[in-house]
Amino acid sequence: MLSALRTLWNVFLHMFRKRVTVQYPEQKPYLAPRWRGRIILSRDPDGGERCVACYLCAVACPVDCIALQATEDQTGRRYPEFFRINFSRCIFCGYCEEACPTYAIQLTPDFEMAEYERQNLVYEKEDLLIDGPGKYPGYNFWRVAGVKIGGKDKGEAQNETAPVDLHTLLP
Amino acid sequence: MTSPYPILSIVGILIVVLSIAAGLIWLERRLLALWQDRYGPNRVGPFGLLQVLADMLKIFFKEDWIPPFADKYVFILAPAVIVVTVLLSFAVVPVAPGIIVTDLNIGLLFVLAMSSLGVYSVVLGGWSSDNKYALLGAVRAAAQMLSYEVFMGLSLMGVVLLAGSFDLVRIVEAQRHLWFVVPQFLGFVLFLIAGVAETRRLPFDLPEAESELIAGYHSEYSGMKFGMFFVGEYLGVTLISSLITVLFLGGWNGPVLPPIVWFLLKMFAFICLFILLRAALPRPRFDQLMNLGWKLLLPLALANLLVTGAVVLAKGT
Amino acid sequence: MSTVYIENRPHQMNEKQNLLEGCLSAGMNLPYFCWHPALGSVGACRQCAVKQFKDESDTHGRIVMACMTPAANGTRISIDDPEAVEFRRAVVEGLMLNHPHDCPVCDEGGECHLQDMTVMTGHAYRRATFEKRTFRNQYLGPFVNHEMNRCIQCYRCVRFYREYAGGGDLNAFSLRDIVYFGRERDGVLESEFAGNLVEVCPTGVFTDATHKRHYTRKWDLQFGPSVCIHCGLGCNTSVAERYGTVRRIVNRYHRAINGYFLCDRGRYGYEFVNSSQRIRQPRLRGRLVPAEAALGYLRLLAGGSVMGIGSPRASLESNFALRKLVGPEHFYAGIPSSEASVLALMLKILRTSTARTPTLHEIEEADALFILGEDVSNTAPRMALSARQSTRQQPMQGLERLHIPLWLDHPVREAVQNARGPLFVATPFATRLDGIATRAIRGAPDDLARLGFAVAHAINGSAPSEGVVDGTAEIAEALQRAHRPVVISGASLRNAALVQAAANIARARPGAALALIAPECNSLGLALLDAAPLEGALATHAETLIILENDLYRRAPEEVADKFLSRFHHIVVLDSLENATTRHAELLLPAATFAEGDGTFVSSEGRAQRALQAFVPPEAIAESWRWLGEWKSLDEAVAALAADIPALAAITSASPPASFREAGQKIPREPARYSGRTAKLAQISVHEPKPPDDPDTPLAFSMEGSPNQPPPAVTPFFWSPGWNSYQAINKFQEEIAGPLRGGDSGVRLFEPAARGNGYFPGAPRRFEPKPNEWLIVPIHHIFGSEELSRHAPGVAELAPQPYVALNPRDAEAFGAEVFCLGQRVRVRLAPEAPSGVVGVPADIPPFLGFDLPMRAEIRRAE
């Protein structure tokens, strides 16, 4: 009984405390660089699309809001033919970023994406792709992968020897 | 003493009471926010006051949906009952000298009767929804009302003994020199607790207990029918606050300020107390609620009546 | 059975298997690479190490390879022993030394045996800092993609390709850690079973090149349990769909039929489903009309005088729907009488012969084969792979004396050396089985039939024969000596005498099995409907003609077809692809392919199997039986069919009905981790549509449903926790390489008769070459001869250019090119071909619609 009264009193005293609410939008909150907001697709340092259309973000997505289709250019470099995120379903959990083996998909400190039309929340690759490398400058998946693409022949990736010469008779 | 301008009183009280109930929606949200270090609705109109209007508009234009499995007529009737019974109770509440709808000589009994009828609203609403959560809520409400009404009535008997009347106006007049809260402090506390339980407000909101019963008896309600339950609850809060004012705090009695202002001030203080209770206290278990009612509060109410009766008898003789 | 103790707990195992097979059959997880259930053990990868103990008191134990140790009674092993666990982890770490960082861009990723095994063994971080060796890749043709960097040198590919499938052009080159698997130089892989490398390779060295063009991970595909429609064998396949197009076909294990392998036509022919030639909307006089309007017009026409032409490539239900719509007397089979009569004969033999019709598995286990007049590699390719295995049976019979278990692959091959069991191939032209045949005999079809009659006579004197034919004694003796001889013939040469001869041999040699190959996926089913051949239709008339999934220009010469079609006021055509016949349609209805529709097909074996759809196409495409019949579901159609045609009454049990539920739920067509549900159609509308209902099957177009293993006939794909690759099949079998849990699916319509009828009398007369009149014989090609698969770009690429095959002596009279059947074509020399016989590629433009074999003249082209 007494504790109930003390509670009442303590709660009553909160009348004189400072309010924690931030008066958005007049007042902007601080968003950390690793804030999980609007999703983007980044480019590698050479300016190429980082996404290799491996489907790992799509499969990691708990609400299944990522759909894409892989394709290849003439040189064998794989990229998404289309890449679609339905932000009306996205819960900004960041699993896609965690699953991405190439740092292509990243979550950004931006949450101001409200729309009057739900349809406008469907983002295609053109809407997602940015021009820079985002949070991870310097990384280029193709420099560590073994496949051959335009501008990088077999054996030219990091930590690789030159292709085996099958015609040599030396042991 | 009946009002000289009955129609004016009726309309006036109706409008004031309803606007207070509506305003409470806003007030409660603001006060809760205040005690929780937030702002609450502050965007629509000055201090967010027009939030009430916005909410009202919204609730009016919501789809008026009746579940296909519900008992249609009872389902529609139930929310009306609560509003009607509470509003009827206000008929006998003396706001200020001359401002009263009708001055019944059994006013207090009338109020108790009406608040007993109010439980029908909850029980019928829960039953007609044909939903197990709603039904559970209704059953809880019935049990809770039954238990708390017993000592609610008993706790008031001290006041009646002291005033020697069931007439609320005479009760107020009897407090001209000493508010009954002093001689009847125990009765005041008991009535306050019973009042909270009667209006199914936190911490006694077990019939709707969101975390257990979704929303209890009004789970299936939406739109304005839900709104009626909502308004009914705030009307109940207003009613209980006015009754406490009338019965224990001397009603309109007070120095300097006009009587009606005194009445409203006292009433407002209790409304705030109701909200503070909601902000601060957790919800008990149902068995704890029953234990408290039957094993502690009922004996206390009986003891209070016994002592008051003895004192009045002693003084009288 | 033997009792093997694993972690001191007894398990029942088949003592004829090895420990790895036993452990997997018992439901244990034990990693492996080089072992393959169809290829046996070689103990090369050292991955399946377990600890073996002498007895109960032995606590020290020794590490053995499970795949090299028999599951002998009383064996005590431990899989979880720390030393064995560490050993396996170290082996994977070694295998991963050179494995590239490719998984995100590798087509095997997500269904990779190497990934699964690496996870299973717990190797997670690379410690090695050495550089990785790299290889250059080769172009291996339109079907198989090569990425050598990923190789872990398990040798499965060459073991399958060379030793199992008999291919010669894939080999292991170089040495030590730079062993290279590929061809001598870039080029198309020659074997028609090369596509199986995709499933045999435990990692991404060989991947599906057609799938690469529209790549989707396994977890994102929606599967349908289907039956291959590209030949008459009825191999089981899984059709995989995404975004409304078929992405690939994978093998769906059926112990009795295809086992672990498919042919490349079956695996890669699917692309016709995505063809731009597809008919996707009903068309009335060339204009697109709504389905209701088309249906209304069809009903209107059906009220008048109608005639229907069925098809051997349409399902039983579709043919039956047409038959019911037009009435049995107006229903024609849509194949020429030359073919229909052979099929009718085959049907009669199936019904009355005392010989069993073997499954492909039984052919694999046969110890003597006589192939009479059928180029199996091209008309029923998967059977050729089985025939190839059968030649090992006789040499392997002595192995028991040497105490060599059959799964111990290397010693078995050492013991067998180059010995081969009897396999006799008698065809007009060379076949790819000639290389392993005891004897390959060339002759005109009639002469081959005479050989057959003579063999029957040599085995049993009461069989009729006329004269002596070379090779008879050898074949007859081999068939008599064998324990499980099989005679194979078929309808591809449209020669009834060949089939009769084969039946006579099967009758003369009790215990011999008789396999008769039907040319198309439902030829036998159509024959069971008892329809008159196409010639019957040519002679009669009606107001309206309804043609069901049949290109008449492939069944009759152009001028005959033209004349025939011009006689009708109204022509309704149901088909999936544009062809010469659809151009004549007044009303053209889009028919579903195997990927979009449900239907029952009767294979050469006489097994009725149901192909169930993988997806619902967005357009008005529907099964022909849905257009023509008034049934609401497949079950209703099947029930009506079974009630009407007693011979097909058994087909109701070919697969579980639509009401079947596994653990109270439908069976999901999509893997549990199917992605993109809320985004794949979001560009059209952000409001997600409800998944389509499936009134026809117990399967759902969803990832939701029963988590249990469904019955084999409705298993859309194979997956088991930790086993994402096709190797998950281990978890679905009763025992390794045994039938799937629930038994072999499909229902066999024919079993051997208790008392057969007599011998077929009268061998045909000897073939006499005539001057200026040549017997033109069809030469079937795995790629190109089948109508639908030709629309797949890869198959079209490998299809031969038109030619005329002549033996060199006959060819001397002509130049490099000749006029044959009105076409100017190149001459191809066929050294062993009989004189007076000319071969032309069957059903390859421009040789369409000719009733081959036929006699005709060929002229020298100026």
PDB file of N, CA and C in Angstrom, chain C residues 567-596:
ATOM      1  N   ARG C 567     -10.213 -28.599 -96.343  1.00  0.00           N
ATOM      2  CA  ARG C 567     -11.571 -29.122 -96.498  1.00  0.00           C
ATOM      3  C   ARG C 567     -12.516 -28.704 -95.381  1.00  0.00           C
ATOM      4  N   PHE C 568     -11.991 -28.102 -94.340  1.00  0.00           N
ATOM      5  CA  PHE C 568     -12.841 -27.820 -93.182  1.00  0.00           C
ATOM      6  C   PHE C 568     -13.234 -26.354 -93.118  1.00  0.00           C
ATOM      7  N   HIS C 569     -14.471 -26.109 -92.667  1.00  0.00           N
ATOM      8  CA  HIS C 569     -14.918 -24.735 -92.475  1.00  0.00           C
ATOM      9  C   HIS C 569     -14.237 -24.119 -91.268  1.00  0.00           C
ATOM     10  N   HIS C 570     -14.163 -24.942 -90.231  1.00  0.00           N
ATOM     11  CA  HIS C 570     -13.606 -24.426 -88.986  1.00  0.00           C
ATOM     12  C   HIS C 570     -12.495 -25.369 -88.522  1.00  0.00           C
ATOM     13  N   ILE C 571     -11.366 -24.769 -88.154  1.00  0.00           N
ATOM     14  CA  ILE C 571     -10.275 -25.579 -87.604  1.00  0.00           C
ATOM     15  C   ILE C 571      -9.896 -24.999 -86.248  1.00  0.00           C
ATOM     16  N   VAL C 572      -9.964 -25.845 -85.251  1.00  0.00           N
ATOM     17  CA  VAL C 572      -9.555 -25.444 -83.903  1.00  0.00           C
ATOM     18  C   VAL C 572      -8.242 -26.173 -83.607  1.00  0.00           C
ATOM     19  N   VAL C 573      -7.254 -25.431 -83.206  1.00  0.00           N
ATOM     20  CA  VAL C 573      -5.977 -26.058 -82.872  1.00  0.00           C
ATOM     21  C   VAL C 573      -5.614 -25.702 -81.435  1.00  0.00           C
ATOM     22  N   LEU C 574      -5.258 -26.708 -80.679  1.00  0.00           N
ATOM     23  CA  LEU C 574      -4.715 -26.470 -79.330  1.00  0.00           C
ATOM     24  C   LEU C 574      -3.256 -26.845 -79.375  1.00  0.00           C
ATOM     25  N   ASP C 575      -2.403 -25.904 -79.037  1.00  0.00           N
ATOM     26  CA  ASP C 575      -0.987 -26.247 -79.003  1.00  0.00           C
ATOM     27  C   ASP C 575      -0.228 -25.239 -78.174  1.00  0.00           C
ATOM     28  N   SER C 576       1.003 -25.604 -77.865  1.00  0.00           N
ATOM     29  CA  SER C 576       1.795 -24.707 -77.040  1.00  0.00           C
ATOM     30  C   SER C 576       2.747 -23.857 -77.858  1.00  0.00           C
ATOM     31  N   LEU C 577       3.141 -24.348 -79.034  1.00  0.00           N
ATOM     32  CA  LEU C 577       4.090 -23.618 -79.862  1.00  0.00           C
ATOM     33  C   LEU C 577       3.504 -23.394 -81.251  1.00  0.00           C
ATOM     34  N   GLU C 578       3.869 -22.275 -81.842  1.00  0.00           N
ATOM     35  CA  GLU C 578       3.469 -22.014 -83.224  1.00  0.00           C
ATOM     36  C   GLU C 578       4.095 -23.075 -84.129  1.00  0.00           C
ATOM     37  N   ASN C 579       3.324 -23.607 -85.045  1.00  0.00           N
ATOM     38  CA  ASN C 579       3.895 -24.499 -86.040  1.00  0.00           C
ATOM     39  C   ASN C 579       3.074 -24.391 -87.318  1.00  0.00           C
ATOM     40  N   ALA C 580       3.381 -25.238 -88.273  1.00  0.00           N
ATOM     41  CA  ALA C 580       2.720 -25.116 -89.580  1.00  0.00           C
ATOM     42  C   ALA C 580       1.219 -25.318 -89.446  1.00  0.00           C
ATOM     43  N   THR C 581       0.793 -26.180 -88.554  1.00  0.00           N
ATOM     44  CA  THR C 581      -0.631 -26.454 -88.403  1.00  0.00           C
ATOM     45  C   THR C 581      -1.357 -25.289 -87.748  1.00  0.00           C
ATOM     46  N   THR C 582      -0.721 -24.670 -86.752  1.00  0.00           N
ATOM     47  CA  THR C 582      -1.413 -23.585 -86.048  1.00  0.00           C
ATOM     48  C   THR C 582      -1.709 -22.419 -86.980  1.00  0.00           C
ATOM     49  N   ARG C 583      -0.954 -22.319 -88.064  1.00  0.00           N
ATOM     50  CA  ARG C 583      -1.214 -21.227 -89.015  1.00  0.00           C
ATOM     51  C   ARG C 583      -2.573 -21.385 -89.684  1.00  0.00           C
ATOM     52  N   HIS C 584      -3.097 -22.605 -89.720  1.00  0.00           N
ATOM     53  CA  HIS C 584      -4.385 -22.840 -90.362  1.00  0.00           C
ATOM     54  C   HIS C 584      -5.555 -22.720 -89.401  1.00  0.00           C
ATOM     55  N   ALA C 585      -5.259 -22.431 -88.152  1.00  0.00           N
ATOM     56  CA  ALA C 585      -6.323 -22.469 -87.151  1.00  0.00           C
ATOM     57  C   ALA C 585      -7.234 -21.261 -87.277  1.00  0.00           C
ATOM     58  N   GLU C 586      -8.538 -21.520 -87.219  1.00  0.00           N
ATOM     59  CA  GLU C 586      -9.470 -20.412 -87.080  1.00  0.00           C
ATOM     60  C   GLU C 586      -9.479 -19.992 -85.609  1.00  0.00           C
ATOM     61  N   LEU C 587      -9.575 -21.019 -84.775  1.00  0.00           N
ATOM     62  CA  LEU C 587      -9.505 -20.759 -83.336  1.00  0.00           C
ATOM     63  C   LEU C 587      -8.259 -21.459 -82.804  1.00  0.00           C
ATOM     64  N   LEU C 588      -7.386 -20.672 -82.191  1.00  0.00           N
ATOM     65  CA  LEU C 588      -6.134 -21.221 -81.674  1.00  0.00           C
ATOM     66  C   LEU C 588      -6.152 -21.087 -80.164  1.00  0.00           C
ATOM     67  N   LEU C 589      -6.011 -22.211 -79.481  1.00  0.00           N
ATOM     68  CA  LEU C 589      -6.081 -22.179 -78.016  1.00  0.00           C
ATOM     69  C   LEU C 589      -4.715 -22.506 -77.433  1.00  0.00           C
ATOM     70  N   PRO C 590      -4.271 -21.728 -76.459  1.00  0.00           N
ATOM     71  CA  PRO C 590      -2.946 -21.964 -75.872  1.00  0.00           C
ATOM     72  C   PRO C 590      -2.958 -23.163 -74.928  1.00  0.00           C
ATOM     73  N   ALA C 591      -2.246 -24.188 -75.288  1.00  0.00           N
ATOM     74  CA  ALA C 591      -2.199 -25.391 -74.459  1.00  0.00           C
ATOM     75  C   ALA C 591      -1.017 -25.305 -73.511  1.00  0.00           C
ATOM     76  N   ALA C 592      -1.200 -25.849 -72.333  1.00  0.00           N
ATOM     77  CA  ALA C 592      -0.132 -25.849 -71.340  1.00  0.00           C
ATOM     78  C   ALA C 592       0.912 -26.891 -71.703  1.00  0.00           C
ATOM     79  N   THR C 593       2.167 -26.584 -71.393  1.00  0.00           N
ATOM     80  CA  THR C 593       3.217 -27.591 -71.521  1.00  0.00           C
ATOM     81  C   THR C 593       3.282 -28.371 -70.216  1.00  0.00           C
ATOM     82  N   PHE C 594       4.208 -29.296 -70.160  1.00  0.00           N
ATOM     83  CA  PHE C 594       4.362 -30.093 -68.942  1.00  0.00           C
ATOM     84  C   PHE C 594       4.642 -29.206 -67.727  1.00  0.00           C
ATOM     85  N   ALA C 595       5.220 -28.026 -67.962  1.00  0.00           N
ATOM     86  CA  ALA C 595       5.588 -27.176 -66.830  1.00  0.00           C
ATOM     87  C   ALA C 595       4.395 -26.441 -66.250  1.00  0.00           C
ATOM     88  N   GLU C 596       3.358 -26.249 -67.063  1.00  0.00           N
ATOM     89  CA  GLU C 596       2.231 -25.434 -66.613  1.00  0.00           C
ATOM     90  C   GLU C 596       0.977 -26.248 -66.391  1.00  0.00           C
TER      91      GLU C 596
END
